[in-house]
Coordinates of C-alpha atoms and ligand atoms in Angstrom, one line a residue:
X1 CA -44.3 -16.6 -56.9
X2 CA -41.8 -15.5 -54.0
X3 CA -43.9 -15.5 -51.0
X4 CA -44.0 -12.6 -48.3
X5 CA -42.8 -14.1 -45.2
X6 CA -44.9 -14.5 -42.6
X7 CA -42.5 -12.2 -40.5
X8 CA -42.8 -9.2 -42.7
X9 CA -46.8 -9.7 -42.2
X10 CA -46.4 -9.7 -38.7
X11 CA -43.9 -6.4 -38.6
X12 CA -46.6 -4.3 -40.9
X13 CA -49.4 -5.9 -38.5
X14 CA -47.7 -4.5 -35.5
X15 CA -46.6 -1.3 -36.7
X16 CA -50.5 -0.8 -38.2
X17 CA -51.8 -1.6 -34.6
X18 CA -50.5 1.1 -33.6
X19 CA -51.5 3.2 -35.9
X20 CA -48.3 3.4 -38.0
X21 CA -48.5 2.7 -41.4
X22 CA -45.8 0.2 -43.5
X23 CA -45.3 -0.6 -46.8
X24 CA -42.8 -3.4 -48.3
X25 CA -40.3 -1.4 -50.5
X26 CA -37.4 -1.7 -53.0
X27 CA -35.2 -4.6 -54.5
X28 CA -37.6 -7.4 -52.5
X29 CA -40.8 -6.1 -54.2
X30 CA -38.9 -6.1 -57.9
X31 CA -37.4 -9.7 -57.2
X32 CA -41.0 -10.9 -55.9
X33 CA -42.4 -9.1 -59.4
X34 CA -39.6 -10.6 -61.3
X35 CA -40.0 -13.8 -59.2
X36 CA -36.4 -14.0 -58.1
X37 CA -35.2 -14.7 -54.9
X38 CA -34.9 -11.8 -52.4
X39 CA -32.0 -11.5 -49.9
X40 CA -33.6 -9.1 -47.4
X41 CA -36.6 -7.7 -47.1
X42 CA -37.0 -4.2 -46.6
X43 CA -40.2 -2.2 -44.8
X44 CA -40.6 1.5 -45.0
X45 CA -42.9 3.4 -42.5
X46 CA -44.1 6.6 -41.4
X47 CA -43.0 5.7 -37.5
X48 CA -39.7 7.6 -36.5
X49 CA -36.8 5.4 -35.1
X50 CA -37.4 6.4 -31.6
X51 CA -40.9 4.5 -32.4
X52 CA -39.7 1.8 -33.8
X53 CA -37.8 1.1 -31.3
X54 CA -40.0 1.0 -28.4
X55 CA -42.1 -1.2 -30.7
X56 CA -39.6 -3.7 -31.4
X57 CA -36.8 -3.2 -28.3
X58 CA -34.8 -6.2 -29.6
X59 CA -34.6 -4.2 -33.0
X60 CA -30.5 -3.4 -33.5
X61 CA -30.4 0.2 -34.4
X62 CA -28.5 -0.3 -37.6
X63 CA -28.5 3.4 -38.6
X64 CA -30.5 5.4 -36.5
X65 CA -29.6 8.9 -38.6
X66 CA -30.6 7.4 -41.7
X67 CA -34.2 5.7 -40.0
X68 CA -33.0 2.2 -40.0
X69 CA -33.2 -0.8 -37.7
X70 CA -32.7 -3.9 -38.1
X71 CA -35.1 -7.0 -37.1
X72 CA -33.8 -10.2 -36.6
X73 CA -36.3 -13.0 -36.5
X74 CA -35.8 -16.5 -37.4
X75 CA -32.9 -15.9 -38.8
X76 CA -33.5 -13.6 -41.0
X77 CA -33.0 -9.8 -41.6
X78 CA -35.8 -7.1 -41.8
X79 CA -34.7 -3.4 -42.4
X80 CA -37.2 -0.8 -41.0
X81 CA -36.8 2.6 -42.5
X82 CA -38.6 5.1 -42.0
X83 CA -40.1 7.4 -45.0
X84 CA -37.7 10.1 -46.1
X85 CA -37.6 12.5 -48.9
X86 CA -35.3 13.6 -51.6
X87 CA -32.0 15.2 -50.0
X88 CA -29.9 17.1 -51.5
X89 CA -26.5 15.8 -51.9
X90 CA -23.3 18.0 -52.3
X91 CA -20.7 15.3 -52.5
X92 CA -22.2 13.3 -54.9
X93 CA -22.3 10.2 -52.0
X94 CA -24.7 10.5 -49.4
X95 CA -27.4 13.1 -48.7
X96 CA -26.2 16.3 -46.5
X97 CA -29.5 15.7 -44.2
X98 CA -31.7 12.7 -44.1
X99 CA -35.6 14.4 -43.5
X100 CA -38.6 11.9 -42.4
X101 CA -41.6 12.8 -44.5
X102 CA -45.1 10.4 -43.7
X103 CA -45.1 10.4 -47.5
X104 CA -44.8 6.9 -49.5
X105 CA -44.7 8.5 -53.0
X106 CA -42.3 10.9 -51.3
X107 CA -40.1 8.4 -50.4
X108 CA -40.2 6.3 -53.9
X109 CA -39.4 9.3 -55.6
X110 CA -35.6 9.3 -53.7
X111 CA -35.4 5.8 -55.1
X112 CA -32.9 5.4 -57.8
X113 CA -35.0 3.5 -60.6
X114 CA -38.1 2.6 -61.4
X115 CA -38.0 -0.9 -60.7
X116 CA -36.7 -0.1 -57.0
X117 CA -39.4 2.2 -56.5
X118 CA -42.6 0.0 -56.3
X119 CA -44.0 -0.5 -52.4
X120 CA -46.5 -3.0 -51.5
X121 CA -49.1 -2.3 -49.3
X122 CA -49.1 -5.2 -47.3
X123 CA -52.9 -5.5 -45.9
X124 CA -54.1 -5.1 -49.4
X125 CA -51.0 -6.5 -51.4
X126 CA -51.8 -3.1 -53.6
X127 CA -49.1 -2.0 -55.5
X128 CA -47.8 1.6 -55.3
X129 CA -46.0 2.4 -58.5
X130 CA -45.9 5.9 -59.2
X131 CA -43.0 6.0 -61.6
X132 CA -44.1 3.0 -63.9
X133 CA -41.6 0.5 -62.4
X134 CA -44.2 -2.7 -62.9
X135 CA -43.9 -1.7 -66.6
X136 CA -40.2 -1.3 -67.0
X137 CA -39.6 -4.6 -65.1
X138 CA -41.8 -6.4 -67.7
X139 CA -40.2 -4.5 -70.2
X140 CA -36.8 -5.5 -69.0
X141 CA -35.7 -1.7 -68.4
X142 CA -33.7 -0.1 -65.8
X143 CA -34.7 3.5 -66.2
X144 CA -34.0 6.0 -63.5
X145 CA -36.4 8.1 -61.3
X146 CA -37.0 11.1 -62.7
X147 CA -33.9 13.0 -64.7
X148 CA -31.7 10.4 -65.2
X149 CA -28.5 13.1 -65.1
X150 CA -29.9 14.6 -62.5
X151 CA -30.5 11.7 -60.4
X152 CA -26.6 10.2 -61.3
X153 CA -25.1 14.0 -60.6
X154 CA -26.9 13.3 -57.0
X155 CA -25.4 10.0 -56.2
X156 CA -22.2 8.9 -58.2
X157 CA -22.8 4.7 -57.2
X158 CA -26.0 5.0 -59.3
X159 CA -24.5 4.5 -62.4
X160 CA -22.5 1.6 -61.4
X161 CA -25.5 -0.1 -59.7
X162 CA -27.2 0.8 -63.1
X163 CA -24.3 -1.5 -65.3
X164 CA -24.8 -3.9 -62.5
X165 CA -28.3 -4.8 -62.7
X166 CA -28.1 -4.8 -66.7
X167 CA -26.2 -8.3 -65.6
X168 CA -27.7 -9.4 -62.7
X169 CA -31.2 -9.0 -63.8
X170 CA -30.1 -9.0 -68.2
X171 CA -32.4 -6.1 -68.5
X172 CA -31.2 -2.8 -71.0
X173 CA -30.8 0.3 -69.7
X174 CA -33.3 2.8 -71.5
X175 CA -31.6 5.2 -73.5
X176 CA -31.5 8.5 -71.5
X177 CA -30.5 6.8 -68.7
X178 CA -27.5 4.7 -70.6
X179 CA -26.9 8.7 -72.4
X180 CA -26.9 10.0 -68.8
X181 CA -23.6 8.3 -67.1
X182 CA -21.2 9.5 -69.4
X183 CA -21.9 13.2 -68.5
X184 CA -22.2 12.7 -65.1
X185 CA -19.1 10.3 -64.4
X186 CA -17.3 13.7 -62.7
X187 CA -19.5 12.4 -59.6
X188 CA -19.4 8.5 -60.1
X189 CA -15.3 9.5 -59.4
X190 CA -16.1 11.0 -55.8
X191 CA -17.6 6.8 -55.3
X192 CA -14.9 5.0 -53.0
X193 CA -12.8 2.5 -53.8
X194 CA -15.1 -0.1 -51.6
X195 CA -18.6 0.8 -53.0
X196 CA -17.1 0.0 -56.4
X197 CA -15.3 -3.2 -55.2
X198 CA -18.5 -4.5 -53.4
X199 CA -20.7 -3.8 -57.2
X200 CA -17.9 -5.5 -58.8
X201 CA -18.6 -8.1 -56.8
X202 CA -22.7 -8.4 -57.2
X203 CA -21.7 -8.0 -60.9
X204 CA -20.0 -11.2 -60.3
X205 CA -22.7 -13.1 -59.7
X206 CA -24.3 -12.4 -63.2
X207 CA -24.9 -15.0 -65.5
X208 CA -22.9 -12.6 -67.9
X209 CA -21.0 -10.4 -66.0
X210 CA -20.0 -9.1 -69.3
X211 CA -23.1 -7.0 -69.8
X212 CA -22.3 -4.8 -66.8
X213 CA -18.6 -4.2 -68.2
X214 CA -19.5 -3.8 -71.9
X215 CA -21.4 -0.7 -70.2
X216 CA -18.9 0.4 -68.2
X217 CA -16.6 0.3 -70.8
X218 CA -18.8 2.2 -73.2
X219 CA -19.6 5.1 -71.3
X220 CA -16.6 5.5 -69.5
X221 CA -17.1 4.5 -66.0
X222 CA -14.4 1.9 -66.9
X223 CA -11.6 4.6 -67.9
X224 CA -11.5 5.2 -64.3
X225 CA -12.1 2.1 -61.8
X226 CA -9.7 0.0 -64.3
X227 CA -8.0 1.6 -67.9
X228 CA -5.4 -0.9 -68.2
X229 CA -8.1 -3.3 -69.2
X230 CA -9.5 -0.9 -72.0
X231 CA -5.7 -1.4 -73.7
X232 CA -7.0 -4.6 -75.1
X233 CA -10.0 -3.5 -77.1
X234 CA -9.9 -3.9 -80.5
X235 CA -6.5 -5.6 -80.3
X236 CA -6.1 -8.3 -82.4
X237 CA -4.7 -11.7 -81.3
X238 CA -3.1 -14.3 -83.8
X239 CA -4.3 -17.3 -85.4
X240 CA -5.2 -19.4 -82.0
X241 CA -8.0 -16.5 -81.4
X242 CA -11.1 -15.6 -82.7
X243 CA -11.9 -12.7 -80.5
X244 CA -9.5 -8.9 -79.9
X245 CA -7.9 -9.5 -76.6
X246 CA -11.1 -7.2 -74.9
X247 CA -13.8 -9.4 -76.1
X248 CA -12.2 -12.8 -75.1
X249 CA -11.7 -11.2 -71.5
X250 CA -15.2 -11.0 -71.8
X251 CA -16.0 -14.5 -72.5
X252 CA -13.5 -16.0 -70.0
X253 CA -15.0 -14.5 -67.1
X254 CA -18.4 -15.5 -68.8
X255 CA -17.7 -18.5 -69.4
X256 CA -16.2 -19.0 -65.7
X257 CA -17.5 -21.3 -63.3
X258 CA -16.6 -19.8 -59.9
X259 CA -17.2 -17.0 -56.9
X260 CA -17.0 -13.7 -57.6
X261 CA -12.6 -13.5 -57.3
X262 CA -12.3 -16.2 -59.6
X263 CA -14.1 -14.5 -61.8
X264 CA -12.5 -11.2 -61.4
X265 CA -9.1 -13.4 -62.0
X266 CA -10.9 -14.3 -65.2
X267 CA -11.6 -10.7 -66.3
X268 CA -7.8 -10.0 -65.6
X269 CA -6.1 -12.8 -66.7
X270 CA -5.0 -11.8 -70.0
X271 CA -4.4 -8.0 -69.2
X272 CA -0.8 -8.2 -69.6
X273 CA -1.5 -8.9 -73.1
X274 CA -1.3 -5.6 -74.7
X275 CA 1.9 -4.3 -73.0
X276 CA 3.8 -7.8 -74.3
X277 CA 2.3 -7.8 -78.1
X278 CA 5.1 -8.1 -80.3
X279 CA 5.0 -8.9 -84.0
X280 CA 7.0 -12.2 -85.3
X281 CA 8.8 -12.1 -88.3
X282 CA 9.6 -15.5 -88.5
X283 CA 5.7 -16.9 -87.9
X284 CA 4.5 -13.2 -89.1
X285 CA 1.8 -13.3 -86.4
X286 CA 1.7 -11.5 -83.0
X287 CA 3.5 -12.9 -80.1
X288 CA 2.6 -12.1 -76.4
X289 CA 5.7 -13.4 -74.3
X290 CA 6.1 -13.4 -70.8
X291 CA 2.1 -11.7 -70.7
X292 CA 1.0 -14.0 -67.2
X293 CA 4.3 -12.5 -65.9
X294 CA 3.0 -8.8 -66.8
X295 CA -0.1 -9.4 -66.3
X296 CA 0.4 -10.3 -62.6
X297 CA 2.5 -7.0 -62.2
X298 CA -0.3 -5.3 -63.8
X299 CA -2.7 -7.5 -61.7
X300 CA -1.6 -6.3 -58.1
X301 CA -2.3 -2.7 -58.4
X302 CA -5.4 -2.7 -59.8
X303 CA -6.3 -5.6 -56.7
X304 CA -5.2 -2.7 -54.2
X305 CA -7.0 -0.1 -56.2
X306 CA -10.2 -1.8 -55.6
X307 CA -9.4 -2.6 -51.8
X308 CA -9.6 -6.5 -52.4
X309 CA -8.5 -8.4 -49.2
X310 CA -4.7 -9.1 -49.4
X311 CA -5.6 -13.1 -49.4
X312 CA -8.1 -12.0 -52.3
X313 CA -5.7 -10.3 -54.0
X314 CA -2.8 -12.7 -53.9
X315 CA -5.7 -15.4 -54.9
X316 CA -6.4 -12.9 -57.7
X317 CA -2.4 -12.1 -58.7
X318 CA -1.5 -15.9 -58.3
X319 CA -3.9 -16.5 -61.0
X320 CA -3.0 -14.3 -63.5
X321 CA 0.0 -15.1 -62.9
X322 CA -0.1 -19.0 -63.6
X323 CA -2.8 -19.1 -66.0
X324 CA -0.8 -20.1 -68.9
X325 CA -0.1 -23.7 -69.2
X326 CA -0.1 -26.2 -71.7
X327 CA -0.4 -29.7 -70.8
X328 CA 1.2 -32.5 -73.2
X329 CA 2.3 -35.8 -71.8
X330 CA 4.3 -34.0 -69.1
X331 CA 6.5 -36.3 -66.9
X332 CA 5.7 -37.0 -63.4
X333 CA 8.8 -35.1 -61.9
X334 CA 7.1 -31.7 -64.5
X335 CA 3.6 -32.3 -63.3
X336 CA 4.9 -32.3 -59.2
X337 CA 6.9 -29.0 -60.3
X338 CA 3.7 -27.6 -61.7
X339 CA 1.5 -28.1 -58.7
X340 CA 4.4 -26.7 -56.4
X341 CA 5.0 -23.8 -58.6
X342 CA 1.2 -22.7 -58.6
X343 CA 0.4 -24.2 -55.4
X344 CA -1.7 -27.3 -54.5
X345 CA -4.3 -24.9 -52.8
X346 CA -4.6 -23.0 -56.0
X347 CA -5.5 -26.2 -58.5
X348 CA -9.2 -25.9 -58.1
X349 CA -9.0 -22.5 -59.7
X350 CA -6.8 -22.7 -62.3
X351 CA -8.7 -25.6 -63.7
X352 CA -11.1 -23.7 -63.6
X353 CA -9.9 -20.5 -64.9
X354 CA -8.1 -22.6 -67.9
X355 CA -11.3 -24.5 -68.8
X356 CA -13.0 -20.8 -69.2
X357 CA -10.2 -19.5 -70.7
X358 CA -10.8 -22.4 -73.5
X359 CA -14.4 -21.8 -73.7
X360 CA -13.6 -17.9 -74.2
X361 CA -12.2 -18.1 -77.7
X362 CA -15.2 -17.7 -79.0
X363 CA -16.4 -19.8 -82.4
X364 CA -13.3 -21.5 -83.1
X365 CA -13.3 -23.3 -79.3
X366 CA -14.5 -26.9 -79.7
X367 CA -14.9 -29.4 -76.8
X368 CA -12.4 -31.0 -77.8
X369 CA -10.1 -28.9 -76.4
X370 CA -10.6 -29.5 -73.2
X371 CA -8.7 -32.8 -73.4
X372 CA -5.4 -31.7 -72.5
X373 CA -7.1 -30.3 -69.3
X374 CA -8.2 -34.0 -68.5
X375 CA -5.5 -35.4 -69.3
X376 CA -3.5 -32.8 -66.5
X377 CA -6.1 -33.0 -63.9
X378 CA -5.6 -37.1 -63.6
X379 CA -2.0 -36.5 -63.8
X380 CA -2.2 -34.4 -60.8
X381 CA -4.7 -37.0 -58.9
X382 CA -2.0 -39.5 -59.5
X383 CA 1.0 -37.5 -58.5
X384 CA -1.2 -36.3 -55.4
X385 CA -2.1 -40.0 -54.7
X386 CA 1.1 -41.0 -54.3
X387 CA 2.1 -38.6 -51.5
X388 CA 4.7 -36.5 -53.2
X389 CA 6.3 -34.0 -51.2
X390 CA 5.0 -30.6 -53.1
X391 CA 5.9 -27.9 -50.3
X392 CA 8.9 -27.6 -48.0
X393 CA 6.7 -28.7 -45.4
X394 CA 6.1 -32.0 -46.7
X395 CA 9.8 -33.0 -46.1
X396 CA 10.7 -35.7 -43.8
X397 CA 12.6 -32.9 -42.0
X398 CA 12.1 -29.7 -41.1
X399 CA 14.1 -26.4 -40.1
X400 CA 14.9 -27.5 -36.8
X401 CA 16.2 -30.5 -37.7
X402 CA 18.8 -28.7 -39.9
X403 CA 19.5 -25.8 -37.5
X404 CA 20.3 -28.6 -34.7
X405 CA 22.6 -30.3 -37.8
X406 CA 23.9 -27.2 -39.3
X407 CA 24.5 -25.5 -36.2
X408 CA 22.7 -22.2 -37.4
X409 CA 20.0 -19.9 -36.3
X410 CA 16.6 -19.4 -38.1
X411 CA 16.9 -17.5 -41.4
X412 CA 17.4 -17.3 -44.8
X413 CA 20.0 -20.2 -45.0
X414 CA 17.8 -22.5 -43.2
X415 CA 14.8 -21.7 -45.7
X416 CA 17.0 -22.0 -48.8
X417 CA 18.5 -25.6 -47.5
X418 CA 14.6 -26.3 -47.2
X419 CA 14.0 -25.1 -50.9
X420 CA 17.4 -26.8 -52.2
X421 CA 16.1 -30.0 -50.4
X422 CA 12.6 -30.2 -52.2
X423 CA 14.1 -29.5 -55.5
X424 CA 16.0 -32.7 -54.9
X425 CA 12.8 -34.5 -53.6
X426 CA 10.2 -33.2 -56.7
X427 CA 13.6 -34.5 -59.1
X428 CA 13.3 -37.9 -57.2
X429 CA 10.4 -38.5 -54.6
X430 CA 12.8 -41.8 -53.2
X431 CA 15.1 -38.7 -51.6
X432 CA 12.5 -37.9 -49.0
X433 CA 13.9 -39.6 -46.1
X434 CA 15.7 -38.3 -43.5
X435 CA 18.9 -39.8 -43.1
X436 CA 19.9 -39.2 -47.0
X437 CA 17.9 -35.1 -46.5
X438 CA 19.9 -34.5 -43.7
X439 CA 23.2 -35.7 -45.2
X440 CA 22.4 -33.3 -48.3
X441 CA 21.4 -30.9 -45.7
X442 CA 24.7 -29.9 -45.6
X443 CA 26.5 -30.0 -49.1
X444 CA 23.4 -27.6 -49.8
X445 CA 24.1 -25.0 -46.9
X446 CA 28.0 -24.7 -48.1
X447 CA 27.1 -24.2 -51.4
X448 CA 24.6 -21.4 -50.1
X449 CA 27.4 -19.7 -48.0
X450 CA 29.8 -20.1 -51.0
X451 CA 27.5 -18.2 -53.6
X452 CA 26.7 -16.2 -51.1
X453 CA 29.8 -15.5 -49.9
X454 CA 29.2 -16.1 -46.0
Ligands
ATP1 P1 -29.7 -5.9 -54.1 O1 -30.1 -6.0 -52.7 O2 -30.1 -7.0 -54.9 O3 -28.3 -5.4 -54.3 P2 -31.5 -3.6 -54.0 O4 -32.2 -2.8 -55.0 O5 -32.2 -4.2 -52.9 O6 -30.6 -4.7 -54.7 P3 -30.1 -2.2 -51.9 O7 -28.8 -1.6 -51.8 O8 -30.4 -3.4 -51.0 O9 -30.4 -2.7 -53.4 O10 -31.1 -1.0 -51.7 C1 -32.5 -1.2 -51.4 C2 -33.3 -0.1 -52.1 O11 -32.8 1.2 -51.7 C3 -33.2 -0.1 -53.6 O12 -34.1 -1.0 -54.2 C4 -33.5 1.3 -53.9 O13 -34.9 1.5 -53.8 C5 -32.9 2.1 -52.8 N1 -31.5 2.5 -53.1 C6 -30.4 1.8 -52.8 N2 -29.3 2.4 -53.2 C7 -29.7 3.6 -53.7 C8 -29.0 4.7 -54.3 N3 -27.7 4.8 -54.4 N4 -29.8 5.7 -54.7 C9 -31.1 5.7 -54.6 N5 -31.8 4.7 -54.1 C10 -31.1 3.6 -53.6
MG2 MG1 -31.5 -5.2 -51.2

């Protein structure tokens, strides 16, 4: 069982000597019940800020008009929060007042679910469980506080945390509080793009990250953080899948081996699949052309919608867009354009991303399958180990070279000459020298001007 550490001990101790009561509260005390590893540990207490930090005058006063400061001590985090009450809340995101209360049960009952809302008294390790949280955890049931519509018309990120912990934990919601997000979700729309983007992410970390969006997806919460990936539900694929172009979304990012953007790739990497469907009449099965291409387009948006970084969204986009490939006895010259079209900084990931995408389809996926991948991946070592110029900068010149030789300034031409240069080198790695580069050099820059007409 997950110990307290011995610095929480000696923060209740303190607080207690002076006559201040503390309890341990929230997610540490569920993960220590469900014996899961806890992050940060969190102390509630009747002391007011002010108190807590003459107490502790190294604490960091992490948010002083909510009762929190922060603790550092061997390298960990301890939040200190002092007991507050319910609020009310008008904008459906944070409480219009914060007010102390010297009240545990007061303070558990603001608490969003049951399983959050267990303290630990920490001289007497008793629990205090007002709300039946001990039971719900062993019963593998997030259940809110109280009136579960209620609590989700209060705060709007409730209901996402709710999906969240369905996969992070792989506990069910109980029933009024599943029934409760689809008439609330007026308030889970007021949630910012950040809080929702930062869940995502925690849902990402799942061993079934698919548990949190089959819920989101059934009660609506996904019709408005991300609808174009509702278009493939129910959609049937053709005789290479098992599973409607939803449910194999579903898998892949299940089956994905990878941080939380690779797995968010894998959730999006088929979504330009409904928008390309077309039926054959020649194989009389549906086609989905030019879908990594769509899907990338369709990709980007939604990446800005949720406020990903822009190098986590290109990561993201990239993917998508280069997902398809099919490996079969490629040539060496094919395999060097592969890696420079995806990028040798994005191989990792797509091998990734491909193997899940294999292991997504469901019953009809055999491990067999994977052999093509293999086969690619020690192409690629090979190619790699023989020091191939993949990129522009791996030419044995660079754009100063041909500005000195071409006699122009830095721009487009010069970056085009680069380009037109390492299409010549991936055709024929022998070309990468500088004499015969820089001869070529210019050919390649009148051609430019010609087509260009400059
Ligand atoms: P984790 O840290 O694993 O994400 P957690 O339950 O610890 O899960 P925190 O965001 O760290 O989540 O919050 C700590 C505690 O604060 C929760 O356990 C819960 O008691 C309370 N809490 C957090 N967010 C809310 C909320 N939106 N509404 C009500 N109570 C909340
Ligand atoms: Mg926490």
């Amino acid at each position: 069982m997950t110990r307290v550490p011995d610095d929480v001990v000696a923060i209740c101790e303190r607080l207690r000597a002076k006559g201040k009561r503390a309890w341990i509260v929230g997610g540490c005390v569920r993960n220590v019940l469900i014996d899961k590893p806890v992050a940060d540990w969190d102390v509630a207490t009747d002391a007011l800020p002010q108190e807590l930090m003459k107490l502790f005058p190294k604490a960091i006063p992490t948010g002083l008009q909510h009762g929190t400061v922060t603790i550092v001590a061997s390298g960990h985090h301890y939040e200190l929060t002092t007991l507050r009450g319910e609020s009310t809340y008008t904008d459906g995101r944070r409480p219009d007042a914060v007010h102390f209360v010297d009240d545990i049960a007061a303070d558990l009952a603001r608490r969003d679910f049951t399983m959050n809302a267990i303290a630990v008294d920490p001289a007497s390790g008793a629990l205090i469980d007002p709300f039946g949280g001990r039971k719900d955890i062993d019963a593998k049931t997030v259940r809110a506080v109280g009136k579960a519509v209620e609590r989700f018309s209060e705060d709007g990120l409730r209901v996402l945390r709710a999906a969240r912990f369905a996969a992070t934990l792989e506990f069910e919601l109980d029933p009024e509080t599943l029934g409760a997000i689809a008439p609330t979700l007026d308030t889970f729309r007021k949630v910012s793009a950040e809080r929702v983007r930062d869940e995502w992410v925690k849902t990402m970390k799942a061993p079934q990250p698919s548990r949190a969006f089959e819920i989101m997806r059934q009660t609506g919460i996904l019709a408005i953080t991300c609808p174009e990936l509702l278009e493939g539900v129910g959609m049937e694929q053709n005789k290479w899948h098992a599973l409607d172009v939803w449910k194999h979304g579903m898998a892949c990012m299940d089956a994905c081996v990878g941080d939380p953007m690779l797995r968010i790739a894998a959730l999006l990497h088929d979504v330009g699949k409904p928008r390309s469907r077309a039926f054959s009449d020649k194989t009389q099965d549906w086609t989905f052309y030019d879908h990594d291409k769509i899907g990338a387009e369709i990709a980007f948006p939604i990446a800005t919608r949720l406020k990903l970084s822009n190098d986590e969204r290109d990561r993201v986009v990239a993917l998508v867009r280069h997902h398809l490939f099919h490996y079969d006895a490629w040539s060496d010259q094919a395999v060097r354009r592969w890696i420079k079209r995806v990028g040798p900084e994005r191989l990792q990931d797509l091998y990734a991303l491909n193997e899940a995408d294999l292991r997504g389809k469901g019953p009809i996926f055999k491990e067999s399958d994977l052999a093509a991948l293999a086969l690619l991946k020690a192409h690629v070592e090979k190619v790699l180990a023989e020091g191939a110029a993949l990129t522009t900068r791996d030419l044995a010149i660079d754009g100063n070279d041909l500005m000195k030789v071409l006699g122009l300034p830095r721009g487009r031409i010069i970056g085009q000459v680069l380009e037109a240069l390492l299409e010549v080198v991936l055709a024929d790695p022998a070309q990468n020298e500088r004499e015969a580069l820089l001869a070529r050099a210019k050919e390649a820059a009148a051609q430019i001007q010609g087509a260009s007409g400059g």
